[in-house]
Coordinates of C-alpha atoms in Angstrom, one line a residue:
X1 CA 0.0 0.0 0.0
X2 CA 1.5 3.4 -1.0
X3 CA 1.6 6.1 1.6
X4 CA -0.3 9.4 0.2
X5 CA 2.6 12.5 0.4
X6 CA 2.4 14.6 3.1
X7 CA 4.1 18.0 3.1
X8 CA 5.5 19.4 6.1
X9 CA 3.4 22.8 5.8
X10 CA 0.0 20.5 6.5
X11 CA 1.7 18.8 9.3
X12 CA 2.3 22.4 10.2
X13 CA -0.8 23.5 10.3
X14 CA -2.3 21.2 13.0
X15 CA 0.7 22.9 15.5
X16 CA -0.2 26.3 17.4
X17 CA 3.2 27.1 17.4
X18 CA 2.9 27.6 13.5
X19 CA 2.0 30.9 14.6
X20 CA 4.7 32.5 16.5
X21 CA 6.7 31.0 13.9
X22 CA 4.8 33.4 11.5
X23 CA 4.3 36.3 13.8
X24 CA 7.9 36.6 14.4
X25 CA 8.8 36.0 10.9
X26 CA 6.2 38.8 9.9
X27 CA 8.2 41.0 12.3
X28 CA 11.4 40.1 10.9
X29 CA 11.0 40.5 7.2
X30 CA 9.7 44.2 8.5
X31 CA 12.7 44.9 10.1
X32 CA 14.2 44.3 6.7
X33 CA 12.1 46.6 4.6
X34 CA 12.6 49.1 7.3
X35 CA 8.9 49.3 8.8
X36 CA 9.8 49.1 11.9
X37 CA 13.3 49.2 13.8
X38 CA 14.7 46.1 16.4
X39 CA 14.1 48.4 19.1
X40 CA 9.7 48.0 18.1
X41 CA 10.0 44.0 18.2
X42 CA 8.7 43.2 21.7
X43 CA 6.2 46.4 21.2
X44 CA 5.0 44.8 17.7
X45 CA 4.6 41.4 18.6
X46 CA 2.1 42.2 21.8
X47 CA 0.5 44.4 19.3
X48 CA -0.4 41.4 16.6
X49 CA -0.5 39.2 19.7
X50 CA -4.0 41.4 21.2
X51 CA -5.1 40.8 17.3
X52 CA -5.4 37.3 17.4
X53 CA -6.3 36.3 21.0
X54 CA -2.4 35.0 21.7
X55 CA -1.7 35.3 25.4
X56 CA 1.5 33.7 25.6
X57 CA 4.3 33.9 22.9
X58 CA 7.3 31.7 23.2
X59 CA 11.3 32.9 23.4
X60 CA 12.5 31.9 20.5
X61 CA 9.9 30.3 18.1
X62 CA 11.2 27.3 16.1
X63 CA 11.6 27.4 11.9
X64 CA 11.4 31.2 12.0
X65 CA 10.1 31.6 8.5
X66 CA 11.2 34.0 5.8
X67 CA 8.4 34.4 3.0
X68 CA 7.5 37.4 2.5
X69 CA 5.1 39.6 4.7
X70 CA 1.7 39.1 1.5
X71 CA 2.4 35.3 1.9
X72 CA 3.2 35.2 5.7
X73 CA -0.1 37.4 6.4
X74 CA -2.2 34.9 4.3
X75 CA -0.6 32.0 6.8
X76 CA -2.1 34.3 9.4
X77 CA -5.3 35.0 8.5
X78 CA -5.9 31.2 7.9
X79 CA -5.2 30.8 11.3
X80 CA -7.2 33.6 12.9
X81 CA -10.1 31.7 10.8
X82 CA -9.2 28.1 12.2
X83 CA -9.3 29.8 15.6
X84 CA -12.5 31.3 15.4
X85 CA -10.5 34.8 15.5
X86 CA -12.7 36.0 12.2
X87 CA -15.2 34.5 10.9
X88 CA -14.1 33.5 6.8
X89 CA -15.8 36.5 5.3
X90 CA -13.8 38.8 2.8
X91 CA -14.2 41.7 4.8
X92 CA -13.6 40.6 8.1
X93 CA -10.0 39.1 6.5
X94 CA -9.2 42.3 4.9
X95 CA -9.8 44.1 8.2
X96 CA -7.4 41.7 10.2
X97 CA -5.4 42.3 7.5
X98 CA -5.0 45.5 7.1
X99 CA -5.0 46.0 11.2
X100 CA -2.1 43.7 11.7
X101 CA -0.2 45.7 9.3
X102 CA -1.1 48.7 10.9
X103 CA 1.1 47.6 13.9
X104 CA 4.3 48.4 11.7
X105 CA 3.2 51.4 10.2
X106 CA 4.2 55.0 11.7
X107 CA 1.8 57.6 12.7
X108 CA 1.1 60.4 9.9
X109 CA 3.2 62.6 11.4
X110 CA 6.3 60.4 11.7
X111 CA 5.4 59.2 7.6
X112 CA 5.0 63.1 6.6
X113 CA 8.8 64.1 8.5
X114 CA 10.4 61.7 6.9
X115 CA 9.2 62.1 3.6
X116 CA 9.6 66.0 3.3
X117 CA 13.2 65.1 4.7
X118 CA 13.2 62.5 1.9
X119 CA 12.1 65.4 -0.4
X120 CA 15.4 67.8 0.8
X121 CA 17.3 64.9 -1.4
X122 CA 15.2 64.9 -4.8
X123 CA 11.3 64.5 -5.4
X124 CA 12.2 61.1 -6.7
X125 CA 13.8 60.5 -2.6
X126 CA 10.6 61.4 -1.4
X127 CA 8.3 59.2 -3.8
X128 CA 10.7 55.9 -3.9
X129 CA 10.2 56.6 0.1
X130 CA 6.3 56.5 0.5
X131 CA 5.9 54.3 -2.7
X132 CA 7.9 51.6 -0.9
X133 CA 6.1 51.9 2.0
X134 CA 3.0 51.4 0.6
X135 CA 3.7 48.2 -0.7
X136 CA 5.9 46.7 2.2
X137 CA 2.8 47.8 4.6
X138 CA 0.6 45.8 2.3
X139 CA -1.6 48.5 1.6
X140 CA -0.9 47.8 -2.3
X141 CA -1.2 44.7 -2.3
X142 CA 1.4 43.5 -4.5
X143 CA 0.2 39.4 -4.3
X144 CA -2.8 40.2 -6.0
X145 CA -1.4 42.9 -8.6
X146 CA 1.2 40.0 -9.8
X147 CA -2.1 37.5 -10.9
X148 CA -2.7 40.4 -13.8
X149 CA -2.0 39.8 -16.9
X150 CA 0.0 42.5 -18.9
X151 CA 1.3 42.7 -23.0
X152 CA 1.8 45.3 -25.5
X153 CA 0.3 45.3 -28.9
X154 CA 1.3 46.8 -31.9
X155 CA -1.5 48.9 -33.4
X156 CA -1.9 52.0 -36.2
X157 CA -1.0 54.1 -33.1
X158 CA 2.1 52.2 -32.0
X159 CA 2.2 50.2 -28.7
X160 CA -0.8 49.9 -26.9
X161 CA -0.9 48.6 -23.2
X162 CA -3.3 46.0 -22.4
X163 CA -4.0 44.6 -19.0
X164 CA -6.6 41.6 -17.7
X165 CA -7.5 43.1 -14.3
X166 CA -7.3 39.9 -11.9
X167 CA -6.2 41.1 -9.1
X168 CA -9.2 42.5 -6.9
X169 CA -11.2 39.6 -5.3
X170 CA -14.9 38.6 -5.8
X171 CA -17.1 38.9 -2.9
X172 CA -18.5 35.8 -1.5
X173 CA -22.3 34.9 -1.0
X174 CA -21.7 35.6 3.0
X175 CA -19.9 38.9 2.4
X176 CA -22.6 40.1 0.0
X177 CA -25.5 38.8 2.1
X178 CA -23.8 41.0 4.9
X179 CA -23.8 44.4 2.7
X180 CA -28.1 43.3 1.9
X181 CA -28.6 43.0 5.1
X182 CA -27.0 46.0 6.6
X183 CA -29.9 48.2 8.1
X184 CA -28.1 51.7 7.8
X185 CA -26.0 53.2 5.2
X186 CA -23.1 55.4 7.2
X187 CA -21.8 58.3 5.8
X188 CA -18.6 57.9 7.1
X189 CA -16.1 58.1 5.3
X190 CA -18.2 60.0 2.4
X191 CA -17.2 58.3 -0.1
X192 CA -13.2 55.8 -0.8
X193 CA -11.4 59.1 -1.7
X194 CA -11.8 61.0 1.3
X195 CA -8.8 61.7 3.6
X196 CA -10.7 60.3 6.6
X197 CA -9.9 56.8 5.3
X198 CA -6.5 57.0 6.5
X199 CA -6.4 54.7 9.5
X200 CA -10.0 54.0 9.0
X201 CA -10.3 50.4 10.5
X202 CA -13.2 49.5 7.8
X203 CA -16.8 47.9 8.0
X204 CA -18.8 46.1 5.8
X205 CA -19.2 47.7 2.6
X206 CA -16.4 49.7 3.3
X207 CA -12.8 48.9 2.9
X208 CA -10.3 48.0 5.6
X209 CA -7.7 51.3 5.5
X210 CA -6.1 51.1 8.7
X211 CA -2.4 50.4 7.1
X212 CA -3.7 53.9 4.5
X213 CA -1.4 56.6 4.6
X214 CA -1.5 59.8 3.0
X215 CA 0.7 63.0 2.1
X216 CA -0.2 65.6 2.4
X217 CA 0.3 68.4 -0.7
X218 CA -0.8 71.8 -0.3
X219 CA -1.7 73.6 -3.9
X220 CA -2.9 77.1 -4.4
X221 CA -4.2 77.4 -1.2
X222 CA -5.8 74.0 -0.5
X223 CA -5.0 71.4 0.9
X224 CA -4.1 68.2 -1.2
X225 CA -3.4 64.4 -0.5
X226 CA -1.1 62.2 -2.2
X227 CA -1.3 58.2 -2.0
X228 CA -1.1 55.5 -3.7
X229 CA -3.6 52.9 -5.6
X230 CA -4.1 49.6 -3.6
X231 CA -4.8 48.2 -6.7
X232 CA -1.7 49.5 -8.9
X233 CA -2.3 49.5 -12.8
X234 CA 1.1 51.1 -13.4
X235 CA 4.4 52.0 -12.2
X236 CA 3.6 54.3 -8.8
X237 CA 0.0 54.9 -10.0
X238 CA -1.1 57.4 -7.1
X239 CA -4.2 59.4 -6.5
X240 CA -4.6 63.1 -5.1
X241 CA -7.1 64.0 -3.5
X242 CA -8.6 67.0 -2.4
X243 CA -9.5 67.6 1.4
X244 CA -12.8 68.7 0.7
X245 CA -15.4 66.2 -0.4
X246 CA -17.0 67.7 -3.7
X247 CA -17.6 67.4 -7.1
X248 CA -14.9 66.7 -9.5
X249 CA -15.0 69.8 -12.3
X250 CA -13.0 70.5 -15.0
X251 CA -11.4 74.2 -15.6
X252 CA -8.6 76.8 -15.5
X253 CA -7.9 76.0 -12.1
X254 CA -7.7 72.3 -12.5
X255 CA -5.4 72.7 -15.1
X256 CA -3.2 75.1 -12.5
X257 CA -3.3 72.4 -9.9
X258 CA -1.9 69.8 -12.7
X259 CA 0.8 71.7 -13.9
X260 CA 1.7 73.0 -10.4
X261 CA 2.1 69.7 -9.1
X262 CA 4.7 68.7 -12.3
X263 CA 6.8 71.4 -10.6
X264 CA 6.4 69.3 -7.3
X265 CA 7.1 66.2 -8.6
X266 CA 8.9 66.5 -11.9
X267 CA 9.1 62.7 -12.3
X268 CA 5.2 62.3 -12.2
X269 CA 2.6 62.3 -15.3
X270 CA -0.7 63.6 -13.1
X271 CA -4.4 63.7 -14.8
X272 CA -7.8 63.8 -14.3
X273 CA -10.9 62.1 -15.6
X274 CA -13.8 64.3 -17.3
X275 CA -16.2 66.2 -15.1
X276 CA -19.6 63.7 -16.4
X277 CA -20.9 60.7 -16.8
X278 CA -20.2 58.2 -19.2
X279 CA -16.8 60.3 -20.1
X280 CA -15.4 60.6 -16.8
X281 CA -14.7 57.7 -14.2
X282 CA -16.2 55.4 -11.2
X283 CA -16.0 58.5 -8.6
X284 CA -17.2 61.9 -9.4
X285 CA -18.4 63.0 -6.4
X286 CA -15.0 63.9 -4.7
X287 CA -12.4 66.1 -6.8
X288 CA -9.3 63.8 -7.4
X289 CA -6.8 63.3 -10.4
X290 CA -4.6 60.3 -10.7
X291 CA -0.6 61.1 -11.3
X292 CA 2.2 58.5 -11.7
X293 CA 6.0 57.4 -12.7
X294 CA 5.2 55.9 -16.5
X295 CA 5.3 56.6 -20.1
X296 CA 2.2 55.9 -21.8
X297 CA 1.6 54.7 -25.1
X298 CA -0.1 58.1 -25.6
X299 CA 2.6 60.0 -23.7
X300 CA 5.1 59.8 -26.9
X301 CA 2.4 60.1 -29.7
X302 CA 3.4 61.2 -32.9
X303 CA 1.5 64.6 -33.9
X304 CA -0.8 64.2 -36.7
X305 CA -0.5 67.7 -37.8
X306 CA 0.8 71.4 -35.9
X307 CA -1.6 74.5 -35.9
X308 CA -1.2 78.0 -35.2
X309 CA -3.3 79.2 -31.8
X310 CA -3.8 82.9 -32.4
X311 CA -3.1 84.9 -29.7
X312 CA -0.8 82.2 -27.6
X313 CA 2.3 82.9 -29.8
X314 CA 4.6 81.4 -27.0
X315 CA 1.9 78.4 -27.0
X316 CA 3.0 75.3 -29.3
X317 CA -0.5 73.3 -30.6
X318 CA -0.6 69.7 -32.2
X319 CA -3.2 67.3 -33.2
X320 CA -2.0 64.2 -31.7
X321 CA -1.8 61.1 -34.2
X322 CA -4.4 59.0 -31.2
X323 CA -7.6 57.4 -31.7
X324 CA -9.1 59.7 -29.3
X325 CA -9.6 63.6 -30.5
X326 CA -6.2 65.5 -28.3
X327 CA -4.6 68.6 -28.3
X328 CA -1.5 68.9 -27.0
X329 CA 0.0 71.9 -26.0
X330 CA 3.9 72.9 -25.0
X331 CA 4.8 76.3 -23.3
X332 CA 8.0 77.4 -20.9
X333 CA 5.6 80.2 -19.8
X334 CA 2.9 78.5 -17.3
X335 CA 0.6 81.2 -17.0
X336 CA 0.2 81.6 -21.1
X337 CA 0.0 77.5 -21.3
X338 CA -3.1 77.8 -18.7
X339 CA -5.0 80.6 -20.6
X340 CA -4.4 78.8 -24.1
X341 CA -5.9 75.3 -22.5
X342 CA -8.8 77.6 -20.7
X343 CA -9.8 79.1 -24.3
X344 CA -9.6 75.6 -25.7
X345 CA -11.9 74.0 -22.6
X346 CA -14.5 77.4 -22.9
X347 CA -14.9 77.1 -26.8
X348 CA -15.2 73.4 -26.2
X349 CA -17.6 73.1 -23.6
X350 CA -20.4 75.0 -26.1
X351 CA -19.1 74.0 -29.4
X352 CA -21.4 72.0 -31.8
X353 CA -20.7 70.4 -35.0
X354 CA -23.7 68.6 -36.6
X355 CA -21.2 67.0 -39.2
X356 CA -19.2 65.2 -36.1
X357 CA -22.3 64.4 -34.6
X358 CA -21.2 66.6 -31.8
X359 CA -23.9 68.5 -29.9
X360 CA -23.0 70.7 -26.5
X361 CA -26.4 70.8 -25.1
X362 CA -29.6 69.1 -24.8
X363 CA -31.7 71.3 -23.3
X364 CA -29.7 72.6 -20.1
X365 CA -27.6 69.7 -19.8
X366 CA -24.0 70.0 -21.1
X367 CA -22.3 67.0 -22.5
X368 CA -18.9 68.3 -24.1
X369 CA -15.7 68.6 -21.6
X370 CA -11.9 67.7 -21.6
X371 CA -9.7 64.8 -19.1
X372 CA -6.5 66.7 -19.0
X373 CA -3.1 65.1 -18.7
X374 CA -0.1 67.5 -17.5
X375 CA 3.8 66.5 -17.7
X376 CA 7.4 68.4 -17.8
X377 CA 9.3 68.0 -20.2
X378 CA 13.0 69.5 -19.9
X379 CA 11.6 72.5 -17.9
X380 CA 8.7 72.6 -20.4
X381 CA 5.4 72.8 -19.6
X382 CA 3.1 70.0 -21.4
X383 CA -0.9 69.7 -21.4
X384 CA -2.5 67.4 -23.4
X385 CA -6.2 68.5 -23.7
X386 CA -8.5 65.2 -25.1
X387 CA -12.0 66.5 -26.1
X388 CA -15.0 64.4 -24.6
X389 CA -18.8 63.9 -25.3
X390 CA -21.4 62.0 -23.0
X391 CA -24.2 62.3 -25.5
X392 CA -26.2 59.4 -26.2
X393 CA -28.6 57.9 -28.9
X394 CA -31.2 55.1 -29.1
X395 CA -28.4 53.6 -31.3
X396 CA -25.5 54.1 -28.8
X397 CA -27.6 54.4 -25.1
X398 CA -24.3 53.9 -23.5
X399 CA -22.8 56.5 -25.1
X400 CA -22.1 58.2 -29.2
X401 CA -18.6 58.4 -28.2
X402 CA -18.6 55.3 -26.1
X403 CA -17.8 52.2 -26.4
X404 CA -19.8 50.7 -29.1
X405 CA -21.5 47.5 -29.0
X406 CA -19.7 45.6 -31.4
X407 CA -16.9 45.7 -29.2
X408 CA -19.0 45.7 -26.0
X409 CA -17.5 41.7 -25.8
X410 CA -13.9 43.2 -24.9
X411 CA -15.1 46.1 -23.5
X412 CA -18.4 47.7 -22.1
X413 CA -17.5 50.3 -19.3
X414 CA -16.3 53.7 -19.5
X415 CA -13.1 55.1 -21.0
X416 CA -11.4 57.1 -18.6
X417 CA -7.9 58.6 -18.3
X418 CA -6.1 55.7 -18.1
X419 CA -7.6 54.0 -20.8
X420 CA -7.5 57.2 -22.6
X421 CA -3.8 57.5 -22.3
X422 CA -3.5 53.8 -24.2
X423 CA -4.0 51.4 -20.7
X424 CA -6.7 49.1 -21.6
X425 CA -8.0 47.7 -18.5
X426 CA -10.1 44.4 -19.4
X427 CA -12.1 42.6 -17.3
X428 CA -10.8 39.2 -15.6
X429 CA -13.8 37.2 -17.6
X430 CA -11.7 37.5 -20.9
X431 CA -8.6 35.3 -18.9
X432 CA -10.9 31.8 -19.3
X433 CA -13.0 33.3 -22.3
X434 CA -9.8 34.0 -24.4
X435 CA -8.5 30.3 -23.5
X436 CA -12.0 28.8 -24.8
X437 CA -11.0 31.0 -28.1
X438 CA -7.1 29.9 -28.2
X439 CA -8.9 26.2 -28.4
X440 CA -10.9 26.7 -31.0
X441 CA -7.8 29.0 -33.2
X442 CA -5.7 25.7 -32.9
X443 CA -9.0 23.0 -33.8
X444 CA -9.8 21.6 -30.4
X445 CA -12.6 21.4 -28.3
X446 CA -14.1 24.8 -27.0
X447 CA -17.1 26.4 -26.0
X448 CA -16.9 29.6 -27.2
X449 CA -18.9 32.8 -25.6
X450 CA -21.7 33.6 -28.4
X451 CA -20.4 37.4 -28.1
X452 CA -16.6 36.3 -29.1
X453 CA -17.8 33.8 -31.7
X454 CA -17.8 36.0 -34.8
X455 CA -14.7 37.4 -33.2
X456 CA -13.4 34.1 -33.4
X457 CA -14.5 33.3 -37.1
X458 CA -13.3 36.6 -38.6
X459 CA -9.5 35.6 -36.9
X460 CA -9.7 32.2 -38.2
X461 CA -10.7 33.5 -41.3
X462 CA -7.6 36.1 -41.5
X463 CA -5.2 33.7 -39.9
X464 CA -5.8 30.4 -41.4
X465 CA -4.2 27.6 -40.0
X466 CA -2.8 27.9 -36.7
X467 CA -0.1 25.4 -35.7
X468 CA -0.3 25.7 -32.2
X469 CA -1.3 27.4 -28.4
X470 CA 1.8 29.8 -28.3
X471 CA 1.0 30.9 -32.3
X472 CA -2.6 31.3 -30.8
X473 CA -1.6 33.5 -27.8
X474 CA 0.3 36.1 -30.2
X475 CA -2.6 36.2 -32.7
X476 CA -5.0 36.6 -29.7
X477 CA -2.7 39.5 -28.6
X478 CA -2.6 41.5 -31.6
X479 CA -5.9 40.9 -32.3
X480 CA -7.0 42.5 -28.5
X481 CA -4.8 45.5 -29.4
X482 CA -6.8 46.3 -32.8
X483 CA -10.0 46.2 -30.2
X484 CA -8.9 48.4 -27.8
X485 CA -7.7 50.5 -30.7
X486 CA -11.5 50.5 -32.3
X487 CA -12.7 51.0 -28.4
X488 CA -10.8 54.0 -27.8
X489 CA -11.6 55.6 -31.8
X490 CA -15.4 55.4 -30.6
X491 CA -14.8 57.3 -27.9
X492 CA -13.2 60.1 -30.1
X493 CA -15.2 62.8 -31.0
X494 CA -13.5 64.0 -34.2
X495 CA -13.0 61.4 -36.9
X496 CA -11.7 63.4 -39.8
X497 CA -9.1 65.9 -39.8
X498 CA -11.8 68.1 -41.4
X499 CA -14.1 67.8 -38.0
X500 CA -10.8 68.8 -36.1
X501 CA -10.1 71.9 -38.2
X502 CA -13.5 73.2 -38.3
X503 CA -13.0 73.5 -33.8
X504 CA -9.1 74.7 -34.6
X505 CA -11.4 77.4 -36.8
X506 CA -13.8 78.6 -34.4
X507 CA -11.0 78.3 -31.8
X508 CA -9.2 81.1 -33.5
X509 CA -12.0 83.0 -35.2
X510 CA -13.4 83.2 -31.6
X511 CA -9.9 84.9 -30.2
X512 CA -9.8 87.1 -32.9
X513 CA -13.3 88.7 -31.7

C-alpha cells in the first residue's frame, strides 16, 4: 500500500506554534524593509499578539520563516479563521489584514517628516520613500497585482498597453448577504477618496484602510493628499485627493493644480478624468486626479498635424496622431500654457458640430468637456487636452462616443484617463474566455462565448491555419490591441481631420473677436 505524500506545511498547520513561527517571521522581514526598527520588536509582537487572542508567545519560536510579509499574512489570517479569530468572510479578512499591518506602520506625522526630509534629497527620494512603504505595509497589495496579466500590442497608433485586471477579489455569497442585510448606510467616510480613510479600521461595505497613509500636498491654497492605488495599474499609480469632499470639475484652475504639481514632482505624469458621466470615471463626487511614474503609449504620440493658436504665440498646438480627439500643448511660460488650455476648454464646452455628430447641449444639460493630462518636459510645460462627449442615442444608449457594442464583448465600461492614455484595463472574464478562443484557433474542443464567436470566425478566417497554443496567444494578442484601438476611436469625437479643423477654426475665429 502506497503512503499518500504529506508536506510538512499541513503537518504544520495542526501545531499552534505555526503561529509565533509566523508572527515573528512577519516581524522580521519588517525589520528588513525598514517598517519598523529592532528596538519595536517586543512592542509589535504584543501588538499582533492582542489581534489574534495570543496570550502567551514563546522565546525563541522554532523554523522562523522568511516568505515574504503578503504570503506570511495569508498564513495568518488562515489561522485567525481556524481559531474562530474571524469568521471567513472577505471583509472581516481584509480588516485583520490590514489591522495587523497597521502595527508596523508609523503615525502620519512620523510618515509626513520623513518624507519631506526624503524630499530635501530629490522629489524622486521622497516618492521611492512613501511608494515603498506602501507596498511593504501591504496596503498595495502586491500578491494580487502580480495575478494580472500584462502585453503590448502593436496597433496603427504604435504600442498599446493591455491589462486583464485579476487582481481585486470577488465577494463571497456571505460577504454580500452581509452588505443586503446591513440596516443603515453610514456616511462615514463620504465616499473611498476622502482623507478620513487614513487609518480607518473599515466595516462592511467599506474597505479596511487602517495600514492607509497619506501626504499631504498643499496647492494654491488647499489642501491636497497624495497616496497611492491599492490596486496599482502602473508603475507608482497614485491618486490626489482634495480635502474637501466635492464634485470633480473641469477648468482653469484644475489645469493650474496639474501643472503646479509637475513642478512638485517632476518625475510624475498627473491627470484627471472628465467632469460627467459616461466620459469621466467610477468617482465623481470627490475632486481627485490620478498622477504617476510611467510613459504611456499616448505620452510619446506622434503629432498628426501642428496648428497655429492665435493669440498664444509662446503656446506650441498639435493634433496628436491618437484614436481619441487630443490637443496637445507645450509652453515654458505657465501662465500663457493655462489661458491657451482655458480658451480651448470654454470654446469646447459650447461647441457643436452637426457633421461630427457633436452637440454641446440638450436642453440645459452639457455633454462636451476635456480629461487633462499635465507632464514636464525639460523645464517645459506640457498639457495634453482630449476633447469628450457624453451624449447618447437610441443607437448608442451607452454612449455616441462610447464604447460601441460591437466591441461591448472586450469592453463595455467607461473610458477614462487611463484607458485614454492607451492602458486598456479588461475585465478578468476575458482570462478563461480567451483560452476557450485559443482552443478553438488551434482546432480543439471549445465552448466559445456567443459574443466572441464572430470574433473568433473573422480571426480564423484572416489567420488560417494555426499550428499551435503559443501561435494562438500572439494572434489573440494582436488581435485585442486592434480592439482596444477600435474602443478608444469610438470614444473620439473627431473622426476626420476636417471635423478637427472646423474647432481649430472657431477656436481662432473666436480669439480674434
Amino acid at each position: 500500500m502506497e503512503l499518500a505524500y504529506i508536506s510538512p506545511e499541513w503537518i504544520w498547520k495542526g501545531r499552534e506554534e505555526v503561529i509565533f513561527q509566523y508572527v515573528n517571521g512577519l516581524i522580521q522581514q519588517a525589520i528588513k524593509a525598514e517598517l519598523i526598527e529592532q528596538a519595536d520588536n517586543i512592542y509589535v509582537r504584543n501588538q499582533v499578539m492582542n489581534l489574534l487572542n495570543l496570550e502567551t508567545f514563546p522565546e525563541e519560536p522554532d523554523c522562523v520563516t522568511d516568505e515574504s510579509i503578503p504570503d506570511m499574512l495569508e498564513k495568518i489570517i488562515e489561522y485567525a479563521i481556524e481559531h474562530e479569530v474571524i469568521e471567513d468572510v472577505f471583509d472581516d479578512k481584509e480588516i485583520l489584514t490590514a489591522n495587523i499591518m497597521n502595527c508596523f506602520v508609523a503615525r502620519p506625522s512620523v510618515i509626513h517628516a520623513t518624507f519631506n526630509e526624503k524630499y530635501e534629497q530629490s522629489p524622486k527620494a521622497a516618492t521611492d520613500y512613501f511608494y515603498n512603504l506602501s507596498k511593504n505595509s501591504n496596503y498595495i497589495q502586491m500578491n494580487r497585482i502580480e495575478k494580472n496579466i500584462h502585453f503590448k500590442s502593436d496597433t496603427a497608433y504604435g504600442e498599446l498597453d493591455i491589462t486583464i485586471n485579476l487582481s481585486k477579489p470577488e465577494k463571497d455569497p456571505v460577504q454580500i448577504k452581509r452588505e443586503r442585510e446591513m440596516k443603515q448606510k453610514l456616511d462615514y467616510p463620504k465616499c473611498l477618496l476622502c482623507v478620513d480613510n487614513e487609518g480607518y479600521t473599515g466595516r462592511t461595505g467599506h474597505p479596511a484602510r487602517a495600514n492607509h497613509r497619506v501626504i499631504r500636498v498643499p496647492l494654491l491654497g488647499e489642501n491636497w493628499y497624495l497616496q497611492y492605488s491599492p490596486y496599482v495599474y502602473y508603475n507608482e499609480h497614485s491618486i490626489l485627493l482634495s480635502e474637501e469632499h466635492r464634485d470633480m470639475k473641469i477648468d482653469r484652475k484644475a489645469f493650474e493644480r496639474l501643472l503646479t504639481f509637475t513642478e512638485i514632482f517632476p518625475h510624475y505624469f498627473i491627470g484627471s478624468n472628465a467632469d460627467l458621466p459616461i466620459v469621466g470615471g467610477s468617482i465623481l463626487s470627490h475632486d481627485h486626479y490620478q498622477a504617476g511614474r510611467y510613459d504611456f503609449p499616448m505620452t510619446n504620440a506622434a503629432s498628426a498635424f501642428d496648428f497655429i493658436l492665435e493669440k498664444f504665440d509662446n503656446v506650441s498646438a498639435s493634433v496628436l496622431k491618437w484614436p481619441l480627439s487630443v490637443i496637445r500643448l507645450n509652453s515654458s511660460n505657465k501662465d500663457l500654457l493655462l489661458d491657451a488650455a482655458n480658451h480651448i476648454l470654454q470654446i469646447w464646452k459650447s461647441y457643436s458640430d452637426e457633421l461630427a455628430d457633436v452637440k454641446a447641449f440638450t436642453g440645459d444639460t452639457p455633454h462636451n468637456t476635456i480629461t487633462p493630462i499635465a507632464r514636464s518636459r525639460e523645464d517645459v510645460y506640457e498639457l495634453d487636452l482630449v476633447l469628450r462627449n457624453n451624449r447618447t442615442s437610441d443607437e448608442h444608449p451607452l454612449g455616441i462616443f462610447h464604447p460601441h457594442a460591437d466591441v461591448h464583448h472586450i469592453k463595455k465600461e467607461n473610458i477614462g484617463l487611463i484607458e485614454v492614455m492607451g492602458l486598456a484595463v479588461l475585465p478578468a472574464r476575458l482570462e478563461m474566455e480567451l483560452a476557450e478562443i485559443r482552443q478553438f484557433l488551434i482546432g480543439k474542443s471549445s465552448d466559445v462565448a456567443a459574443y466572441h464567436l464572430e470574433w473568433a470566425d473573422q480571426i480564423q478566417s484572416e489567420y488560417g491555419e494555426i499550428l499551435d497554443s503559443r501561435m494562438a496567444d500572439e494572434i489573440l494578442k494582436k488581435e485585442l490591441g486592434k480592439k482596444f484601438a477600435r474602443v478608444l476611436e469610438d470614444a473620439g469625437v473627431f473622426k476626420e481631420r476636417q471635423a478637427f479643423e472646423r474647432f481649430i477654426h472657431t477656436l481662432n475665429k473666436q480669439v480674434a473677436q
